[in-house]
CSV table of C-alpha atoms in Angstrom, one decimal:
chain,number,residue,atom,x,y,z
A,820,MET,CA,-1.1,5.6,78.4
A,821,CYS,CA,-3.7,7.9,79.9
A,822,ASP,CA,-4.3,11.0,82.0
A,823,THR,CA,-6.9,11.4,84.7
A,824,LEU,CA,-7.7,14.7,86.3
A,825,ILE,CA,-9.8,15.7,89.3
A,826,ALA,CA,-11.0,19.0,90.8
A,827,THR,CA,-12.8,18.3,94.1
A,828,ARG,CA,-15.7,20.4,95.2
A,829,GLU,CA,-13.6,22.8,97.3
A,830,MET,CA,-12.0,24.1,94.1
A,831,THR,CA,-14.9,24.3,91.7
A,832,VAL,CA,-17.2,27.2,90.8
A,833,ASP,CA,-20.4,25.2,91.3
A,834,GLY,CA,-19.3,23.3,94.4
A,835,TYR,CA,-19.2,19.7,93.0
A,836,THR,CA,-16.3,17.5,91.9
A,837,ILE,CA,-15.3,17.5,88.3
A,838,PHE,CA,-13.6,14.3,86.9
A,839,GLY,CA,-11.9,14.1,83.5
A,840,LYS,CA,-10.0,11.5,81.6
A,841,ASN,CA,-8.3,11.0,78.3
A,842,SER,CA,-8.0,7.3,77.6
A,843,ASP,CA,-4.9,6.7,75.5
A,844,ARG,CA,-4.7,3.3,73.7
A,845,ASN,CA,-3.6,2.0,70.3
A,846,CYS,CA,-4.6,4.4,67.6
A,847,ASN,CA,-6.6,1.7,65.8
A,848,GLU,CA,-8.4,0.5,68.9
A,849,PRO,CA,-12.2,1.4,69.0
A,850,GLN,CA,-13.5,2.7,72.3
A,851,TYR,CA,-17.0,3.8,73.0
A,852,PHE,CA,-19.6,4.5,75.6
A,853,VAL,CA,-22.0,1.8,76.6
A,854,HIS,CA,-24.9,1.6,79.1
A,855,ILE,CA,-25.0,-1.5,81.3
A,856,PRO,CA,-28.2,-1.9,83.2
A,857,ARG,CA,-28.5,-3.0,86.9
A,858,SER,CA,-29.0,-6.7,87.2
A,859,GLU,CA,-29.9,-9.4,89.7
A,860,HIS,CA,-27.8,-12.7,89.7
A,861,SER,CA,-28.3,-16.1,91.0
A,862,ALA,CA,-26.3,-17.7,93.8
A,863,ASN,CA,-23.0,-19.3,92.7
A,864,GLU,CA,-23.2,-17.4,89.3
A,865,MET,CA,-19.8,-16.6,87.7
A,866,VAL,CA,-18.8,-13.7,85.5
A,867,THR,CA,-16.3,-14.0,82.7
A,868,CYS,CA,-14.0,-11.0,82.4
A,869,THR,CA,-11.3,-10.5,79.7
A,870,TYR,CA,-9.1,-13.4,80.8
A,871,LEU,CA,-10.5,-14.7,84.1
A,872,THR,CA,-13.8,-16.0,85.4
A,873,VAL,CA,-14.7,-14.8,88.9
A,874,GLU,CA,-17.6,-15.2,91.4
A,875,GLN,CA,-20.5,-12.9,90.6
A,876,VAL,CA,-22.3,-10.9,93.3
A,877,ARG,CA,-26.1,-11.1,93.7
A,878,HIS,CA,-26.7,-7.5,92.6
A,879,THR,CA,-24.8,-5.3,90.1
A,880,ASN,CA,-25.3,-1.6,89.6
A,881,ALA,CA,-26.3,0.3,86.4
A,882,LEU,CA,-23.3,2.1,84.9
A,883,LEU,CA,-22.1,4.0,81.9
A,884,LEU,CA,-18.7,2.6,80.7
A,885,SER,CA,-16.1,3.8,78.2
A,886,LYS,CA,-15.1,0.4,76.8
A,887,PRO,CA,-12.4,-0.8,74.4
A,888,SER,CA,-14.1,-3.2,72.1
A,889,TRP,CA,-12.1,-6.3,72.9
A,890,ILE,CA,-12.0,-5.9,76.7
A,891,TRP,CA,-14.7,-6.9,79.1
A,892,GLY,CA,-14.0,-3.9,81.4
A,893,GLY,CA,-13.6,-0.2,80.8
A,894,GLU,CA,-11.2,2.6,80.9
A,895,MET,CA,-13.5,5.0,82.8
A,896,GLY,CA,-17.1,5.1,83.9
A,897,ILE,CA,-19.7,6.1,86.4
A,898,ASN,CA,-22.4,4.1,88.2
A,899,GLU,CA,-26.0,5.0,89.3
A,900,PHE,CA,-24.7,6.1,92.7
A,901,GLY,CA,-22.3,8.7,91.2
A,902,VAL,CA,-19.2,6.6,91.8
A,903,CYS,CA,-16.7,7.5,89.1
A,904,ILE,CA,-13.4,5.8,88.3
A,905,GLY,CA,-10.6,6.2,85.8
A,906,ASN,CA,-7.6,3.9,85.6
A,907,GLU,CA,-3.9,4.5,84.5
A,908,ALA,CA,-1.2,2.1,83.4
A,909,VAL,CA,1.7,2.2,85.9
A,910,TYR,CA,4.9,0.3,85.7
A,911,SER,CA,6.0,-1.5,88.9
A,912,LYS,CA,8.5,-4.2,89.7
A,913,GLU,CA,5.6,-6.6,90.3
A,914,THR,CA,4.0,-6.5,86.9
A,915,SER,CA,2.9,-9.9,85.7
A,916,LYS,CA,2.4,-11.5,82.3
A,917,GLU,CA,0.2,-14.2,83.7
A,918,LYS,CA,-3.5,-13.9,82.8
A,919,ALA,CA,-5.5,-12.4,85.6
A,920,LEU,CA,-7.8,-9.4,85.9
A,921,LEU,CA,-6.9,-6.4,83.8
A,922,GLY,CA,-7.1,-2.9,85.3
A,923,MET,CA,-10.2,-2.3,83.1
A,924,ASP,CA,-11.9,-5.4,84.5
A,925,LEU,CA,-11.2,-4.2,88.1
A,926,LEU,CA,-12.7,-0.8,87.2
A,927,ARG,CA,-15.9,-2.3,85.9
A,928,LEU,CA,-16.3,-4.8,88.8
A,929,ALA,CA,-15.8,-1.9,91.3
A,930,LEU,CA,-18.5,0.2,89.6
A,931,GLU,CA,-20.9,-2.7,89.5
A,932,ARG,CA,-20.4,-3.5,93.2
A,933,SER,CA,-20.0,-0.2,95.0
A,934,SER,CA,-22.1,2.7,96.1
A,935,THR,CA,-19.3,5.0,97.4
A,936,ALA,CA,-15.7,5.8,96.4
A,937,ARG,CA,-14.3,4.1,99.5
A,938,GLU,CA,-16.3,1.0,98.9
A,939,ALA,CA,-15.0,0.9,95.3
A,940,LEU,CA,-11.5,1.1,96.7
A,941,TYR,CA,-12.1,-1.9,98.9
A,942,VAL,CA,-13.7,-3.9,96.1
A,943,ILE,CA,-10.6,-3.4,93.9
A,944,THR,CA,-8.1,-4.2,96.6
A,945,GLU,CA,-10.0,-7.3,97.7
A,946,LEU,CA,-10.2,-8.6,94.1
A,947,LEU,CA,-6.5,-7.8,93.7
A,948,GLU,CA,-5.5,-9.9,96.6
A,949,LYS,CA,-7.8,-12.8,95.6
A,950,TYR,CA,-7.2,-12.9,91.8
A,951,GLY,CA,-4.3,-10.7,91.0
A,952,GLN,CA,-3.8,-8.5,88.0
A,953,GLY,CA,-2.0,-9.2,84.8
A,954,GLY,CA,-2.3,-10.3,81.2
A,955,ASN,CA,-1.8,-8.6,77.9
A,956,GLY,CA,-3.4,-5.2,77.8
A,957,GLY,CA,-2.4,-4.4,74.2
A,958,PHE,CA,-4.6,-4.4,71.1
A,959,GLU,CA,-2.1,-5.0,68.3
A,960,ALA,CA,1.0,-5.8,70.3
A,961,GLU,CA,1.7,-7.3,73.8
A,962,PHE,CA,1.7,-4.7,76.5
A,963,TYR,CA,1.9,-5.5,80.3
A,964,TYR,CA,1.4,-3.1,83.2
A,965,ASP,CA,-0.1,-2.6,86.6
A,966,ASN,CA,-2.8,0.0,87.3
A,967,SER,CA,-3.6,3.0,89.4
A,968,PHE,CA,-7.2,4.4,89.9
A,969,MET,CA,-8.7,7.8,90.5
A,970,ILE,CA,-11.9,7.0,92.4
A,971,THR,CA,-14.5,9.6,93.4
A,972,ASP,CA,-18.0,10.3,94.4
A,973,ALA,CA,-19.9,13.4,95.6
A,974,ASN,CA,-18.2,13.3,99.0
A,975,GLU,CA,-14.6,12.1,98.7
A,976,THR,CA,-11.9,11.2,96.3
A,977,TRP,CA,-9.2,8.4,96.6
A,978,TYR,CA,-6.1,7.7,94.5
A,979,LEU,CA,-5.2,4.1,94.5
A,980,GLU,CA,-1.8,2.7,93.2
A,981,THR,CA,-1.1,-1.0,92.7
A,982,ALA,CA,2.0,-3.1,92.2
A,983,GLY,CA,0.9,-6.7,91.6
A,984,LYS,CA,-1.4,-7.5,94.5
A,985,TYR,CA,0.2,-4.8,96.7
A,986,TRP,CA,-1.3,-1.3,96.9
A,987,ALA,CA,-1.4,2.1,98.6
A,988,ALA,CA,-4.1,4.7,98.6
A,989,LYS,CA,-4.3,8.4,99.4
A,990,LYS,CA,-7.3,10.6,100.0
A,991,LEU,CA,-7.3,13.7,97.8
A,992,GLU,CA,-8.7,17.2,98.0
A,993,GLY,CA,-8.0,20.1,95.6
A,994,VAL,CA,-6.9,19.6,92.0
A,995,HIS,CA,-4.8,16.5,91.1
A,996,ALA,CA,-3.5,15.0,87.8
A,997,ILE,CA,-2.3,11.4,87.5
A,998,SER,CA,-0.7,9.8,84.6
A,999,ASN,CA,1.5,6.7,83.8
A,1000,HIS,CA,3.8,7.3,86.7
A,1001,MET,CA,3.6,6.2,90.4
A,1002,THR,CA,3.5,9.0,92.9
A,1003,ILE,CA,2.2,7.9,96.3
A,1004,GLY,CA,4.8,8.6,98.9
A,1005,ARG,CA,3.1,8.5,102.3
A,1006,PRO,CA,-0.1,6.5,101.9
A,1007,ASP,CA,-3.2,6.9,104.0
A,1008,LEU,CA,-4.1,3.2,103.5
A,1009,GLU,CA,-1.9,0.4,102.3
A,1010,HIS,CA,-1.7,-3.4,101.8
A,1011,PRO,CA,-0.7,-4.8,105.2
A,1012,MET,CA,2.3,-6.6,103.7
A,1013,ALA,CA,3.4,-3.8,101.3
A,1014,ARG,CA,6.4,-2.8,103.4
A,1015,SER,CA,7.6,-6.3,104.4
A,1016,HIS,CA,7.3,-7.6,100.9
A,1017,ALA,CA,9.4,-4.7,99.6
A,1018,ARG,CA,12.1,-5.5,102.2
A,1019,GLU,CA,12.0,-9.2,101.2
A,1020,MET,CA,12.5,-8.3,97.6
A,1021,ALA,CA,15.3,-5.9,98.4
A,1022,TYR,CA,13.4,-2.9,97.0
A,1023,PRO,CA,14.4,0.4,98.5
A,1024,VAL,CA,12.4,1.1,101.7
A,1025,THR,CA,12.6,4.4,103.4
A,1026,GLU,CA,11.2,5.7,106.7
A,1027,PRO,CA,8.5,7.1,106.4
A,1028,PHE,CA,7.4,4.5,103.9
A,1029,ASP,CA,7.4,5.7,100.2
A,1030,PHE,CA,5.2,3.2,98.3
A,1031,SER,CA,6.0,4.5,94.8
A,1032,GLY,CA,9.7,4.8,95.6
A,1033,SER,CA,9.8,1.2,96.6
A,1034,TYR,CA,7.8,-0.4,93.8
A,1035,ILE,CA,8.2,1.8,90.7
A,1036,ASP,CA,10.1,0.2,87.8
A,1037,TRP,CA,12.4,2.9,86.4
A,1038,ASP,CA,13.5,0.6,83.6
A,1039,ARG,CA,10.2,1.3,81.9
A,1040,PRO,CA,10.6,4.5,79.8
A,1041,GLN,CA,6.9,5.3,80.0
A,1042,ASN,CA,7.5,6.6,83.5
A,1043,ILE,CA,9.3,9.7,81.9
A,1044,SER,CA,6.5,10.6,79.6
A,1045,GLY,CA,4.0,9.9,82.3
A,1046,PHE,CA,5.9,12.3,84.7
A,1047,ILE,CA,5.9,15.1,82.1
A,1048,ARG,CA,2.2,14.7,81.2
A,1049,ARG,CA,1.3,14.6,84.9
A,1050,SER,CA,3.2,17.8,85.5
A,1051,ALA,CA,1.5,19.5,82.5
A,1052,GLY,CA,-1.9,18.4,83.7
A,1053,GLN,CA,-1.3,19.6,87.2
A,1054,HIS,CA,-0.2,23.0,85.9
A,1055,MET,CA,-3.3,23.3,83.8
A,1056,LEU,CA,-5.6,22.3,86.7
A,1057,GLU,CA,-4.0,24.9,89.0
A,1058,LEU,CA,-4.4,27.9,86.7
A,1059,PRO,CA,-8.1,28.8,87.6
A,1060,GLY,CA,-7.4,28.6,91.3
A,1061,ARG,CA,-10.7,28.0,93.3
A,1062,GLN,CA,-12.8,28.9,90.2
A,1063,PHE,CA,-12.3,25.7,88.3
A,1064,ALA,CA,-15.2,25.0,85.9
A,1065,LEU,CA,-16.2,22.6,83.2
A,1066,LYS,CA,-14.6,24.7,80.5
A,1067,ASP,CA,-11.2,24.4,82.3
A,1068,MET,CA,-11.5,20.6,82.3
A,1069,ILE,CA,-12.2,20.6,78.5
A,1070,LYS,CA,-9.3,22.9,77.9
A,1071,THR,CA,-7.0,20.7,80.0
A,1072,LEU,CA,-8.0,17.5,78.2
A,1073,GLN,CA,-7.4,19.2,74.8
A,1074,SER,CA,-4.0,20.6,75.7
A,1075,HIS,CA,-0.6,19.9,74.3
A,1076,THR,CA,3.0,20.3,75.4
A,1077,THR,CA,4.2,21.0,71.9
A,1078,ASP,CA,3.2,23.4,69.1
A,1079,SER,CA,3.3,20.4,66.7
A,1080,PRO,CA,1.1,17.7,68.3
A,1081,TRP,CA,0.6,15.9,65.0
A,1082,LYS,CA,4.3,15.4,64.8
A,1083,LYS,CA,5.4,15.4,68.5
A,1084,GLY,CA,2.4,14.4,70.6
A,1085,ASP,CA,3.9,11.8,72.9
A,1086,MET,CA,4.1,14.1,76.0
A,1087,SER,CA,0.8,15.9,75.6
A,1088,ILE,CA,-2.4,15.3,77.6
A,1089,CYS,CA,-4.3,15.2,74.2
A,1090,LYS,CA,-2.1,12.4,72.9
A,1091,HIS,CA,-1.4,11.9,69.2
A,1092,ALA,CA,0.1,8.8,67.7
A,1093,THR,CA,3.2,10.0,65.8
A,1094,GLY,CA,4.7,6.8,64.4
A,1095,TYR,CA,6.1,3.4,65.3
A,1096,ALA,CA,7.8,4.8,68.4
A,1097,SER,CA,4.5,6.1,69.7
A,1098,GLU,CA,1.4,4.3,68.5
A,1099,SER,CA,-0.8,5.4,71.4
A,1100,SER,CA,-3.4,8.2,71.0
A,1101,THR,CA,-6.4,9.4,73.0
A,1102,THR,CA,-9.2,7.2,71.8
A,1103,ASN,CA,-12.1,8.4,74.0
A,1104,THR,CA,-12.6,11.2,76.5
A,1105,MET,CA,-15.0,11.6,79.4
A,1106,ILE,CA,-15.9,14.3,81.9
A,1107,ALA,CA,-18.2,13.7,84.8
A,1108,MET,CA,-19.6,16.4,87.1
A,1109,ILE,CA,-20.3,14.6,90.4
A,1110,ASN,CA,-23.5,16.3,91.6
A,1111,PRO,CA,-25.6,13.7,93.3
A,1112,ASP,CA,-28.8,15.3,92.1
A,1113,ASN,CA,-27.6,15.8,88.5
A,1114,LEU,CA,-25.1,13.3,87.1
A,1115,MET,CA,-24.0,15.1,84.0
A,1116,MET,CA,-21.2,14.0,81.7
A,1117,TRP,CA,-19.5,15.3,78.5
A,1118,GLY,CA,-17.8,12.9,76.1
A,1119,THR,CA,-16.3,12.7,72.7
A,1120,GLY,CA,-17.0,9.1,71.6
A,1121,MET,CA,-14.0,9.4,69.3
A,1122,SER,CA,-10.3,10.0,69.3
A,1123,THR,CA,-8.2,13.2,69.5
A,1124,PRO,CA,-10.1,15.6,71.9
A,1125,CYS,CA,-8.4,18.7,70.5
A,1126,ILE,CA,-10.6,18.2,67.3
A,1127,ALA,CA,-13.5,16.3,68.8
A,1128,PRO,CA,-16.9,17.8,69.7
A,1129,PHE,CA,-17.6,17.3,73.4
A,1130,GLN,CA,-21.2,16.2,73.7
A,1131,PRO,CA,-23.4,16.4,76.8
A,1132,PHE,CA,-25.3,13.5,78.4
A,1133,TRP,CA,-26.8,12.5,81.7
A,1134,PHE,CA,-26.6,9.2,83.5
A,1135,ASP,CA,-30.3,8.6,82.7
A,1136,THR,CA,-30.5,10.6,79.5
A,1137,TYR,CA,-28.3,10.4,76.4
A,1138,SER,CA,-28.3,10.2,72.6
A,1139,ASN,CA,-28.2,6.6,71.4
A,1140,HIS,CA,-25.6,7.8,68.8
A,1141,LEU,CA,-23.2,8.6,71.6
A,1142,VAL,CA,-24.0,6.1,74.4
A,1143,PHE,CA,-24.9,2.6,73.1
A,1144,ALA,CA,-26.9,-0.3,74.5
A,1145,TYR,CA,-24.5,-3.0,75.6
A,1146,HIS,CA,-25.8,-5.4,73.0
A,1147,ASP,CA,-25.3,-2.8,70.3
A,1148,GLN,CA,-21.5,-2.8,70.5
A,1149,GLU,CA,-21.0,-3.6,66.8
A,1150,GLN,CA,-22.9,-0.5,65.9
A,1151,ALA,CA,-20.8,1.4,68.5
A,1152,ARG,CA,-17.6,0.1,67.0
A,1153,GLN,CA,-18.7,1.1,63.5
A,1154,GLN,CA,-19.6,4.6,64.7
A,1155,TRP,CA,-16.1,5.0,66.3
A,1156,LEU,CA,-14.4,3.9,63.1
A,1157,TYR,CA,-16.5,6.3,61.1
A,1158,ARG,CA,-15.5,9.3,63.3
A,1159,GLU,CA,-11.9,8.2,63.2
A,1160,LYS,CA,-11.9,9.3,59.5
A,1161,LEU,CA,-11.9,12.9,60.8
A,1162,ASN,CA,-8.7,12.4,62.7
A,1163,ARG,CA,-7.0,10.6,59.8
A,1164,ALA,CA,-8.1,13.5,57.5
A,1165,MET,CA,-6.6,16.1,59.8
A,1166,LEU,CA,-3.3,14.4,60.3
A,1167,SER,CA,-2.9,13.8,56.6
A,1168,GLY,CA,-3.2,17.5,55.9
A,1169,ARG,CA,-6.5,17.3,54.0
A,1170,LEU,CA,-8.4,19.8,56.2
A,1171,ASN,CA,-7.9,23.5,57.0
A,1172,GLU,CA,-7.2,23.1,60.7
A,1173,LYS,CA,-7.7,26.8,61.5
A,1174,ILE,CA,-11.1,27.1,59.9
A,1175,TYR,CA,-12.1,23.7,61.4
A,1176,ARG,CA,-11.2,24.7,64.9
A,1177,LEU,CA,-13.0,28.0,64.7
A,1178,GLU,CA,-16.2,26.3,63.7
A,1179,LEU,CA,-15.8,23.6,66.4
A,1180,THR,CA,-15.1,26.2,69.1
A,1181,ASN,CA,-18.1,28.3,68.3
A,1182,MET,CA,-20.4,25.2,68.3
A,1183,GLN,CA,-18.9,23.9,71.5
A,1184,GLU,CA,-19.2,27.1,73.4
A,1185,ARG,CA,-22.9,27.4,72.3
A,1186,TRP,CA,-23.6,23.9,73.7
A,1187,LEU,CA,-21.9,24.8,77.0
A,1188,ARG,CA,-24.1,27.9,77.3
A,1189,GLU,CA,-27.3,26.1,76.4
A,1190,SER,CA,-26.6,23.1,78.7
A,1191,LYS,CA,-26.8,25.4,81.8
A,1192,ASN,CA,-30.5,26.0,81.2
A,1193,VAL,CA,-31.8,22.6,80.2
A,1194,GLU,CA,-34.8,21.5,82.2
A,1195,TYR,CA,-35.2,17.9,83.2
A,1196,TYR,CA,-38.0,17.2,80.8
A,1197,ALA,CA,-36.0,18.7,77.9
A,1198,ARG,CA,-32.8,16.7,78.4
A,1199,GLN,CA,-33.5,14.0,75.8
A,1200,GLU,CA,-34.3,16.6,73.1
A,1201,PHE,CA,-31.2,18.5,74.0
A,1202,CYS,CA,-28.9,15.4,73.8
A,1203,ASP,CA,-30.5,14.3,70.5
A,1204,SER,CA,-30.2,17.8,69.0
A,1205,VAL,CA,-26.5,18.1,70.0
A,1206,ALA,CA,-25.7,14.6,68.7
A,1207,ALA,CA,-27.4,15.4,65.4
A,1208,GLU,CA,-25.5,18.7,65.0
A,1209,ALA,CA,-22.2,16.9,65.9
A,1210,ALA,CA,-22.9,14.2,63.3
A,1211,ARG,CA,-23.6,16.8,60.6
A,1212,PHE,CA,-20.4,18.7,61.5
A,1213,ILE,CA,-18.3,15.5,61.4
A,1214,GLU,CA,-19.9,14.3,58.1
A,1215,LYS,CA,-19.4,17.7,56.5
A,1216,TRP,CA,-15.6,17.8,57.3
A,1217,ILE,CA,-15.1,14.1,56.4
A,1218,ASN,CA,-16.7,14.8,53.0
A,1219,GLN,CA,-14.6,17.9,52.5
A,1220,SER,CA,-11.4,15.9,53.1
A,1221,THR,CA,-12.2,13.5,50.2
A,1222,MET,CA,-11.8,16.5,47.8
A,1223,THR,CA,-8.3,17.3,49.0
A,1224,ALA,CA,-5.0,15.6,48.4
A,1225,GLU,CA,-2.9,14.2,51.2
A,1226,LYS,CA,-0.1,16.4,52.5
A,1227,TYR,CA,1.8,14.3,55.0
A,1228,TYR,CA,4.8,16.2,56.4
A,1229,ASP,CA,7.4,13.5,55.5
A,1230,GLU,CA,7.5,10.1,53.8
A,1231,ASP,CA,8.1,8.0,57.0
A,1232,PHE,CA,5.0,9.6,58.6
A,1233,SER,CA,3.1,9.0,55.4
A,1234,GLN,CA,4.1,5.3,55.3
A,1235,TYR,CA,3.3,4.7,58.9
A,1236,TRP,CA,-0.3,6.0,58.5
A,1237,ARG,CA,-0.9,4.2,55.3
A,1238,VAL,CA,-0.1,1.0,57.1
A,1239,LYS,CA,-2.4,1.9,60.1
A,1240,ASN,CA,-5.2,3.0,57.8
A,1241,ALA,CA,-5.0,-0.3,55.9
A,1242,SER,CA,-5.5,-2.2,59.1
A,1243,LEU,CA,-8.1,0.1,60.7
A,1244,GLY,CA,-11.3,-1.8,61.4
A,1245,LYS,CA,-9.8,-5.2,60.5
A,1246,ASP,CA,-9.8,-6.5,64.1
A,1247,CYS,CA,-13.5,-7.0,64.8
A,1248,ARG,CA,-13.1,-8.5,68.4
A,1249,ILE,CA,-15.9,-7.5,70.7
A,1250,VAL,CA,-16.1,-8.9,74.3
A,1251,TYR,CA,-19.6,-8.8,75.9
């Protein structure tokens, strides 16, 4: 469960596209930022993804990837050319349980092999047709789905929806939210057999062709929450009009559709796990400002963006406490688990949320102001300074929580989180 948001350059204050995504996965599932360097490969080399081994290309791009620990690919990322992609789980009538490429694998492969958004779209669709998509995408339980992708660069943005090996794509301008719900009606591009296959399978086919209407699986209840979250995200994106700015993306990614997100967070863009019926929560968040001369990002490196410090980094400059070397994933995993103590402290009632949010807001707004005036030579110092301040802030509040008794709002909620806390960090799988 995820939400991906885009404001293309026509809508933004500074005239460049702003991308944002909350990656929602199992609440115990570590997800962190890693840097993957560009690389040259030999002829006939193969690359092993999460479940499948595929042919490697001779050159792969450098990228920053938000990576669930046990998956080869990533939930969102950006490459050295400014191609940025986020994926969503969608629920089609073609979803397969057979092991193939996960949506996260397709995302990483596209970033490694493309220099434009359109090229990334072609990479994904060609891999889909050759290898298919499928396999368990769940961390603690089996979870099967297809994928959609928001793909952007400095010049254009594409939304790609898939159903098995079939797909449709639409070029976007303006502000757009996508979630776990298929929406493409009249595609600009589509799989050449998408319509004929739908007819063969007796799926509903209208004229003009409605891809999502033919392939969506309404038996999957996630379509309802995805529809609600997409509507909420679209509303938030439209509020600033043509003056959309970084602060608006942060506000949208931190937003809720309920006054009680810790109890009823399932429909919110900032998603909170609320019990056995909803074990998914936002486990990492990324914003990218697609300026070809200045690829700047903001990210949390932790769960629950409504209480997480958004830290700045650039494609070529970042704190190694927020973006980790690919071979340092165990350190990255441990850092995510440590920061998760803050979320567990807040939901267990051991922190004063009002005072906490006031301090967080003041700190965040200061970083936003200071980031506008950072010279190139001072970027590393700025990133390291922010990371150090964020670490002190998180450590202080985690320490405070140890001096306060738990105050869960009911016994079922308390029991659920005691079980989740006992298993947090026990699954040590890391895929390189």
